[in-house]
JSON list of C-alpha atoms and ligand atoms in Angstrom, two decimals:
[
{"chain": "U", "resi": 1, "resn": "MET", "atom": "CA", "xyz": [-17.00, -15.85, -11.35]},
{"chain": "U", "resi": 2, "resn": "SER", "atom": "CA", "xyz": [-13.48, -15.33, -11.23]},
{"chain": "U", "resi": 3, "resn": "LYS", "atom": "CA", "xyz": [-10.77, -15.88, -7.93]},
{"chain": "U", "resi": 4, "resn": "VAL", "atom": "CA", "xyz": [-11.34, -12.89, -5.77]},
{"chain": "U", "resi": 5, "resn": "LYS", "atom": "CA", "xyz": [-7.85, -11.38, -5.96]},
{"chain": "U", "resi": 6, "resn": "SER", "atom": "CA", "xyz": [-5.82, -10.38, -2.71]},
{"chain": "U", "resi": 7, "resn": "VAL", "atom": "CA", "xyz": [-2.92, -7.07, -3.13]},
{"chain": "U", "resi": 8, "resn": "LEU", "atom": "CA", "xyz": [-0.99, -6.40, 0.32]},
{"chain": "U", "resi": 9, "resn": "PHE", "atom": "CA", "xyz": [0.72, -2.82, 0.55]},
{"chain": "U", "resi": 10, "resn": "VAL", "atom": "CA", "xyz": [3.87, -2.27, 2.51]},
{"chain": "U", "resi": 11, "resn": "CYS", "atom": "CA", "xyz": [5.53, 0.05, 4.10]},
{"chain": "U", "resi": 12, "resn": "LEU", "atom": "CA", "xyz": [7.80, 0.60, 7.26]},
{"chain": "U", "resi": 13, "resn": "GLY", "atom": "CA", "xyz": [5.32, 1.15, 9.75]},
{"chain": "U", "resi": 14, "resn": "ASN", "atom": "CA", "xyz": [1.83, 0.90, 8.40]},
{"chain": "U", "resi": 15, "resn": "ILE", "atom": "CA", "xyz": [0.67, 4.26, 10.31]},
{"chain": "U", "resi": 16, "resn": "CYS", "atom": "CA", "xyz": [1.47, 6.74, 6.87]},
{"chain": "U", "resi": 17, "resn": "ARG", "atom": "CA", "xyz": [2.28, 5.33, 3.07]},
{"chain": "U", "resi": 18, "resn": "SER", "atom": "CA", "xyz": [0.76, 1.39, 3.11]},
{"chain": "U", "resi": 19, "resn": "PRO", "atom": "CA", "xyz": [-2.68, 1.97, 4.87]},
{"chain": "U", "resi": 20, "resn": "THR", "atom": "CA", "xyz": [-2.79, 5.42, 1.98]},
{"chain": "U", "resi": 21, "resn": "GLY", "atom": "CA", "xyz": [-2.53, 2.51, -0.20]},
{"chain": "U", "resi": 22, "resn": "GLU", "atom": "CA", "xyz": [-5.11, 0.73, 0.54]},
{"chain": "U", "resi": 23, "resn": "GLY", "atom": "CA", "xyz": [-7.52, 3.10, 1.55]},
{"chain": "U", "resi": 24, "resn": "VAL", "atom": "CA", "xyz": [-7.59, 4.99, -1.95]},
{"chain": "U", "resi": 25, "resn": "LEU", "atom": "CA", "xyz": [-7.96, 1.21, -3.86]},
{"chain": "U", "resi": 26, "resn": "LEU", "atom": "CA", "xyz": [-10.78, 0.20, -1.88]},
{"chain": "U", "resi": 27, "resn": "HIS", "atom": "CA", "xyz": [-12.54, 3.28, -2.28]},
{"chain": "U", "resi": 28, "resn": "SER", "atom": "CA", "xyz": [-12.02, 3.04, -5.89]},
{"chain": "U", "resi": 29, "resn": "ILE", "atom": "CA", "xyz": [-13.31, -0.87, -6.09]},
{"chain": "U", "resi": 30, "resn": "LYS", "atom": "CA", "xyz": [-16.10, 0.31, -3.81]},
{"chain": "U", "resi": 31, "resn": "ARG", "atom": "CA", "xyz": [-17.49, 2.49, -6.21]},
{"chain": "U", "resi": 32, "resn": "GLN", "atom": "CA", "xyz": [-17.21, 1.03, -9.16]},
{"chain": "U", "resi": 33, "resn": "GLY", "atom": "CA", "xyz": [-18.77, -2.27, -7.50]},
{"chain": "U", "resi": 34, "resn": "LEU", "atom": "CA", "xyz": [-16.04, -4.56, -7.67]},
{"chain": "U", "resi": 35, "resn": "GLY", "atom": "CA", "xyz": [-15.71, -5.19, -3.18]},
{"chain": "U", "resi": 36, "resn": "SER", "atom": "CA", "xyz": [-16.39, -8.61, -3.86]},
{"chain": "U", "resi": 37, "resn": "ARG", "atom": "CA", "xyz": [-13.64, -9.47, -5.94]},
{"chain": "U", "resi": 38, "resn": "CYS", "atom": "CA", "xyz": [-10.98, -8.14, -4.46]},
{"chain": "U", "resi": 39, "resn": "ILE", "atom": "CA", "xyz": [-9.21, -8.00, -1.12]},
{"chain": "U", "resi": 40, "resn": "VAL", "atom": "CA", "xyz": [-7.09, -5.16, 0.10]},
{"chain": "U", "resi": 41, "resn": "ASP", "atom": "CA", "xyz": [-4.19, -5.25, 3.31]},
{"chain": "U", "resi": 42, "resn": "SER", "atom": "CA", "xyz": [-1.42, -3.88, 4.17]},
{"chain": "U", "resi": 43, "resn": "ALA", "atom": "CA", "xyz": [1.60, -4.39, 6.48]},
{"chain": "U", "resi": 44, "resn": "GLY", "atom": "CA", "xyz": [4.81, -3.02, 7.88]},
{"chain": "U", "resi": 45, "resn": "THR", "atom": "CA", "xyz": [7.97, -4.43, 7.50]},
{"chain": "U", "resi": 46, "resn": "SER", "atom": "CA", "xyz": [8.95, -2.96, 11.32]},
{"chain": "U", "resi": 47, "resn": "GLY", "atom": "CA", "xyz": [6.72, -3.52, 14.26]},
{"chain": "U", "resi": 48, "resn": "TYR", "atom": "CA", "xyz": [7.57, 0.02, 15.57]},
{"chain": "U", "resi": 49, "resn": "HIS", "atom": "CA", "xyz": [3.74, 1.31, 15.56]},
{"chain": "U", "resi": 50, "resn": "VAL", "atom": "CA", "xyz": [1.82, -2.49, 15.94]},
{"chain": "U", "resi": 51, "resn": "GLY", "atom": "CA", "xyz": [-2.30, -1.51, 16.80]},
{"chain": "U", "resi": 52, "resn": "GLN", "atom": "CA", "xyz": [-2.02, 1.80, 15.60]},
{"chain": "U", "resi": 53, "resn": "THR", "atom": "CA", "xyz": [-4.60, 4.00, 13.71]},
{"chain": "U", "resi": 54, "resn": "ALA", "atom": "CA", "xyz": [-2.90, 5.54, 10.82]},
{"chain": "U", "resi": 55, "resn": "ASP", "atom": "CA", "xyz": [-1.20, 8.92, 11.31]},
{"chain": "U", "resi": 56, "resn": "ARG", "atom": "CA", "xyz": [-3.08, 11.42, 12.34]},
{"chain": "U", "resi": 57, "resn": "ARG", "atom": "CA", "xyz": [-1.58, 13.64, 9.79]},
{"chain": "U", "resi": 58, "resn": "MET", "atom": "CA", "xyz": [-2.05, 11.13, 6.89]},
{"chain": "U", "resi": 59, "resn": "GLN", "atom": "CA", "xyz": [-5.53, 10.73, 7.93]},
{"chain": "U", "resi": 60, "resn": "ASP", "atom": "CA", "xyz": [-6.15, 14.29, 7.71]},
{"chain": "U", "resi": 61, "resn": "SER", "atom": "CA", "xyz": [-4.77, 14.69, 4.42]},
{"chain": "U", "resi": 62, "resn": "ALA", "atom": "CA", "xyz": [-6.96, 11.72, 2.91]},
{"chain": "U", "resi": 63, "resn": "ALA", "atom": "CA", "xyz": [-10.34, 13.31, 4.26]},
{"chain": "U", "resi": 64, "resn": "ARG", "atom": "CA", "xyz": [-9.21, 16.39, 2.55]},
{"chain": "U", "resi": 65, "resn": "ARG", "atom": "CA", "xyz": [-9.51, 14.32, -0.76]},
{"chain": "U", "resi": 66, "resn": "GLY", "atom": "CA", "xyz": [-12.18, 12.13, 0.17]},
{"chain": "U", "resi": 67, "resn": "TYR", "atom": "CA", "xyz": [-10.89, 8.84, 1.77]},
{"chain": "U", "resi": 68, "resn": "SER", "atom": "CA", "xyz": [-11.21, 6.77, 5.03]},
{"chain": "U", "resi": 69, "resn": "LEU", "atom": "CA", "xyz": [-7.92, 5.13, 6.34]},
{"chain": "U", "resi": 70, "resn": "LEU", "atom": "CA", "xyz": [-9.62, 2.90, 9.00]},
{"chain": "U", "resi": 71, "resn": "SER", "atom": "CA", "xyz": [-6.37, 0.33, 9.18]},
{"chain": "U", "resi": 72, "resn": "ARG", "atom": "CA", "xyz": [-4.63, -0.73, 12.47]},
{"chain": "U", "resi": 73, "resn": "SER", "atom": "CA", "xyz": [-1.33, -0.91, 12.42]},
{"chain": "U", "resi": 74, "resn": "ARG", "atom": "CA", "xyz": [-0.10, -4.71, 12.03]},
{"chain": "U", "resi": 75, "resn": "GLN", "atom": "CA", "xyz": [3.55, -6.28, 11.05]},
{"chain": "U", "resi": 76, "resn": "LEU", "atom": "CA", "xyz": [4.43, -8.04, 7.58]},
{"chain": "U", "resi": 77, "resn": "THR", "atom": "CA", "xyz": [3.83, -12.24, 8.33]},
{"chain": "U", "resi": 78, "resn": "HIS", "atom": "CA", "xyz": [5.83, -14.73, 6.31]},
{"chain": "U", "resi": 79, "resn": "GLN", "atom": "CA", "xyz": [1.85, -16.60, 5.99]},
{"chain": "U", "resi": 80, "resn": "ASP", "atom": "CA", "xyz": [1.52, -12.60, 3.85]},
{"chain": "U", "resi": 81, "resn": "MET", "atom": "CA", "xyz": [3.80, -13.43, 1.11]},
{"chain": "U", "resi": 82, "resn": "LEU", "atom": "CA", "xyz": [2.42, -16.82, 0.80]},
{"chain": "U", "resi": 83, "resn": "GLU", "atom": "CA", "xyz": [-1.87, -15.71, 0.46]},
{"chain": "U", "resi": 84, "resn": "PHE", "atom": "CA", "xyz": [-1.64, -12.80, -1.19]},
{"chain": "U", "resi": 85, "resn": "ASP", "atom": "CA", "xyz": [-1.39, -12.37, -4.79]},
{"chain": "U", "resi": 86, "resn": "LEU", "atom": "CA", "xyz": [0.12, -8.78, -5.10]},
{"chain": "U", "resi": 87, "resn": "VAL", "atom": "CA", "xyz": [2.46, -7.41, -2.64]},
{"chain": "U", "resi": 88, "resn": "ILE", "atom": "CA", "xyz": [3.64, -3.70, -3.28]},
{"chain": "U", "resi": 89, "resn": "ALA", "atom": "CA", "xyz": [6.23, -2.22, -1.49]},
{"chain": "U", "resi": 90, "resn": "MET", "atom": "CA", "xyz": [6.32, 1.75, -1.24]},
{"chain": "U", "resi": 91, "resn": "ASP", "atom": "CA", "xyz": [9.95, 1.81, -1.56]},
{"chain": "U", "resi": 92, "resn": "ARG", "atom": "CA", "xyz": [12.87, 0.11, -1.89]},
{"chain": "U", "resi": 93, "resn": "GLU", "atom": "CA", "xyz": [13.64, -0.12, 1.42]},
{"chain": "U", "resi": 94, "resn": "ASN", "atom": "CA", "xyz": [10.36, -1.71, 1.99]},
{"chain": "U", "resi": 95, "resn": "ARG", "atom": "CA", "xyz": [11.46, -4.02, -0.52]},
{"chain": "U", "resi": 96, "resn": "LEU", "atom": "CA", "xyz": [14.34, -5.86, 1.25]},
{"chain": "U", "resi": 97, "resn": "GLY", "atom": "CA", "xyz": [12.24, -5.89, 4.12]},
{"chain": "U", "resi": 98, "resn": "ILE", "atom": "CA", "xyz": [9.53, -7.96, 2.20]},
{"chain": "U", "resi": 99, "resn": "GLU", "atom": "CA", "xyz": [12.16, -10.13, 0.42]},
{"chain": "U", "resi": 100, "resn": "SER", "atom": "CA", "xyz": [13.70, -10.66, 3.58]},
{"chain": "U", "resi": 101, "resn": "VAL", "atom": "CA", "xyz": [10.68, -12.65, 4.96]},
{"chain": "U", "resi": 102, "resn": "ASN", "atom": "CA", "xyz": [10.08, -14.33, 1.70]},
{"chain": "U", "resi": 103, "resn": "SER", "atom": "CA", "xyz": [11.36, -17.77, 1.72]},
{"chain": "U", "resi": 104, "resn": "GLN", "atom": "CA", "xyz": [9.25, -18.65, -0.54]},
{"chain": "U", "resi": 105, "resn": "PRO", "atom": "CA", "xyz": [8.92, -16.97, -4.15]},
{"chain": "U", "resi": 106, "resn": "LEU", "atom": "CA", "xyz": [5.22, -17.21, -3.97]},
{"chain": "U", "resi": 107, "resn": "ALA", "atom": "CA", "xyz": [3.09, -13.95, -3.93]},
{"chain": "U", "resi": 108, "resn": "ARG", "atom": "CA", "xyz": [4.16, -11.32, -6.66]},
{"chain": "U", "resi": 109, "resn": "ILE", "atom": "CA", "xyz": [6.04, -8.19, -5.01]},
{"chain": "U", "resi": 110, "resn": "HIS", "atom": "CA", "xyz": [6.35, -4.95, -7.46]},
{"chain": "U", "resi": 111, "resn": "LEU", "atom": "CA", "xyz": [7.17, -1.19, -6.05]},
{"chain": "U", "resi": 112, "resn": "LEU", "atom": "CA", "xyz": [4.32, 1.13, -6.51]},
{"chain": "U", "resi": 113, "resn": "SER", "atom": "CA", "xyz": [6.45, 2.79, -9.17]},
{"chain": "U", "resi": 114, "resn": "ASP", "atom": "CA", "xyz": [6.42, 0.07, -10.94]},
{"chain": "U", "resi": 115, "resn": "PHE", "atom": "CA", "xyz": [2.40, 1.01, -11.64]},
{"chain": "U", "resi": 116, "resn": "LEU", "atom": "CA", "xyz": [3.73, 4.67, -12.68]},
{"chain": "U", "resi": 117, "resn": "ASP", "atom": "CA", "xyz": [5.64, 6.88, -15.26]},
{"chain": "U", "resi": 118, "resn": "ASP", "atom": "CA", "xyz": [8.27, 7.62, -15.55]},
{"chain": "U", "resi": 119, "resn": "SER", "atom": "CA", "xyz": [8.03, 11.52, -14.66]},
{"chain": "U", "resi": 120, "resn": "TRP", "atom": "CA", "xyz": [7.73, 9.67, -10.81]},
{"chain": "U", "resi": 121, "resn": "PRO", "atom": "CA", "xyz": [10.11, 9.47, -8.34]},
{"chain": "U", "resi": 122, "resn": "ILE", "atom": "CA", "xyz": [10.88, 4.71, -7.73]},
{"chain": "U", "resi": 123, "resn": "ASP", "atom": "CA", "xyz": [10.43, 5.44, -4.28]},
{"chain": "U", "resi": 124, "resn": "VAL", "atom": "CA", "xyz": [7.44, 6.65, -2.52]},
{"chain": "U", "resi": 125, "resn": "PRO", "atom": "CA", "xyz": [9.24, 8.71, -0.23]},
{"chain": "U", "resi": 126, "resn": "ASP", "atom": "CA", "xyz": [8.60, 7.94, 3.22]},
{"chain": "U", "resi": 127, "resn": "PRO", "atom": "CA", "xyz": [6.38, 11.85, 4.89]},
{"chain": "U", "resi": 128, "resn": "TYR", "atom": "CA", "xyz": [7.16, 11.17, 8.91]},
{"chain": "U", "resi": 129, "resn": "TYR", "atom": "CA", "xyz": [9.58, 13.08, 9.28]},
{"chain": "U", "resi": 130, "resn": "GLY", "atom": "CA", "xyz": [8.55, 16.16, 7.58]},
{"chain": "U", "resi": 131, "resn": "GLY", "atom": "CA", "xyz": [5.50, 19.11, 6.52]},
{"chain": "U", "resi": 132, "resn": "ASP", "atom": "CA", "xyz": [2.50, 18.54, 4.70]},
{"chain": "U", "resi": 133, "resn": "ALA", "atom": "CA", "xyz": [3.55, 18.64, 1.61]},
{"chain": "U", "resi": 134, "resn": "GLY", "atom": "CA", "xyz": [5.15, 15.12, 2.30]},
{"chain": "U", "resi": 135, "resn": "PHE", "atom": "CA", "xyz": [1.72, 14.07, 2.80]},
{"chain": "U", "resi": 136, "resn": "GLU", "atom": "CA", "xyz": [0.08, 15.60, 0.05]},
{"chain": "U", "resi": 137, "resn": "GLU", "atom": "CA", "xyz": [2.47, 13.64, -2.51]},
{"chain": "U", "resi": 138, "resn": "VAL", "atom": "CA", "xyz": [2.17, 10.13, -0.82]},
{"chain": "U", "resi": 139, "resn": "LEU", "atom": "CA", "xyz": [-1.35, 11.27, -2.48]},
{"chain": "U", "resi": 140, "resn": "ASP", "atom": "CA", "xyz": [-0.22, 12.12, -5.55]},
{"chain": "U", "resi": 141, "resn": "MET", "atom": "CA", "xyz": [1.79, 9.14, -6.46]},
{"chain": "U", "resi": 142, "resn": "ILE", "atom": "CA", "xyz": [-1.26, 6.58, -4.69]},
{"chain": "U", "resi": 143, "resn": "GLU", "atom": "CA", "xyz": [-3.92, 7.92, -6.47]},
{"chain": "U", "resi": 144, "resn": "ALA", "atom": "CA", "xyz": [-1.42, 8.18, -9.58]},
{"chain": "U", "resi": 145, "resn": "ALA", "atom": "CA", "xyz": [-1.11, 4.37, -9.50]},
{"chain": "U", "resi": 146, "resn": "CYS", "atom": "CA", "xyz": [-4.05, 3.33, -8.57]},
{"chain": "U", "resi": 147, "resn": "PRO", "atom": "CA", "xyz": [-5.69, 2.84, -11.61]},
{"chain": "U", "resi": 148, "resn": "ASN", "atom": "CA", "xyz": [-3.10, 0.31, -12.80]},
{"chain": "U", "resi": 149, "resn": "ILE", "atom": "CA", "xyz": [-2.68, -1.54, -9.43]},
{"chain": "U", "resi": 150, "resn": "LEU", "atom": "CA", "xyz": [-6.21, -2.61, -9.94]},
{"chain": "U", "resi": 151, "resn": "SER", "atom": "CA", "xyz": [-6.54, -3.20, -13.51]},
{"chain": "U", "resi": 152, "resn": "THR", "atom": "CA", "xyz": [-3.55, -5.68, -12.87]},
{"chain": "U", "resi": 153, "resn": "LEU", "atom": "CA", "xyz": [-4.71, -6.96, -9.78]},
{"chain": "U", "resi": 154, "resn": "LEU", "atom": "CA", "xyz": [-8.02, -8.43, -12.27]},
{"chain": "U", "resi": 155, "resn": "GLU", "atom": "CA", "xyz": [-6.61, -9.33, -14.94]},
{"chain": "U", "resi": 156, "resn": "LEU", "atom": "CA", "xyz": [-3.81, -11.24, -12.41]},
{"chain": "P", "resi": 1, "resn": "LIG", "atom": "P1", "xyz": [5.49, 4.47, 6.82]},
{"chain": "P", "resi": 1, "resn": "LIG", "atom": "O1", "xyz": [5.50, 5.95, 7.69]},
{"chain": "P", "resi": 1, "resn": "LIG", "atom": "O2", "xyz": [6.51, 3.75, 6.81]},
{"chain": "P", "resi": 1, "resn": "LIG", "atom": "O3", "xyz": [4.83, 5.35, 6.00]},
{"chain": "P", "resi": 1, "resn": "LIG", "atom": "O4", "xyz": [4.43, 3.85, 7.95]},
{"chain": "P", "resi": 1, "resn": "LIG", "atom": "C1", "xyz": [6.52, 5.83, 8.69]},
{"chain": "P", "resi": 1, "resn": "LIG", "atom": "C2", "xyz": [6.14, 5.80, 9.74]},
{"chain": "P", "resi": 1, "resn": "LIG", "atom": "C3", "xyz": [6.80, 6.06, 11.22]},
{"chain": "P", "resi": 1, "resn": "LIG", "atom": "C4", "xyz": [8.54, 5.52, 10.76]},
{"chain": "P", "resi": 1, "resn": "LIG", "atom": "C5", "xyz": [8.47, 5.57, 9.88]},
{"chain": "P", "resi": 1, "resn": "LIG", "atom": "C6", "xyz": [8.30, 5.67, 8.80]},
{"chain": "P", "resi": 1, "resn": "LIG", "atom": "N1", "xyz": [8.41, 5.06, 12.34]},
{"chain": "P", "resi": 1, "resn": "LIG", "atom": "O5", "xyz": [9.99, 5.31, 12.01]},
{"chain": "P", "resi": 1, "resn": "LIG", "atom": "O6", "xyz": [8.44, 5.77, 13.56]}
]
């Protein structure tokens, strides 16, 4: 039996983009019967919203596509960087935040857009201060990236 593989999605607040990464990838993993082979989690580079459920607007947009966002916000830790096989930042600022707690470069750090072709933006835009379209764009990018994320994870 192959080793369990783990992936951590990271954004700023851990209430919009990274909980969506977690929820969409988990949905796909469960549908494919791979639940025993993967661990999926999410965290924020900030502690602004620790303990909170995902933003209601993000939850509603995700629910319309069949996804449940069940996580509660927590802040990224140094231990995360030691434990997760793959760490996926939603934008370049998040990646800088991750690198600032990453004194030992053990985890593999990527941008979500590393799993997309060049027609997509480099950063998953922060939807927090915008309108509904921003939440849909978050879902579009994450849905498009998840098949590549899953195949990368299983090949580690
Ligand atoms: P997230 O979105 O990083 O995708 O969870 C945000 C949530 C909250 C804030 C900014 C971005 N905020 O400034 O409180």
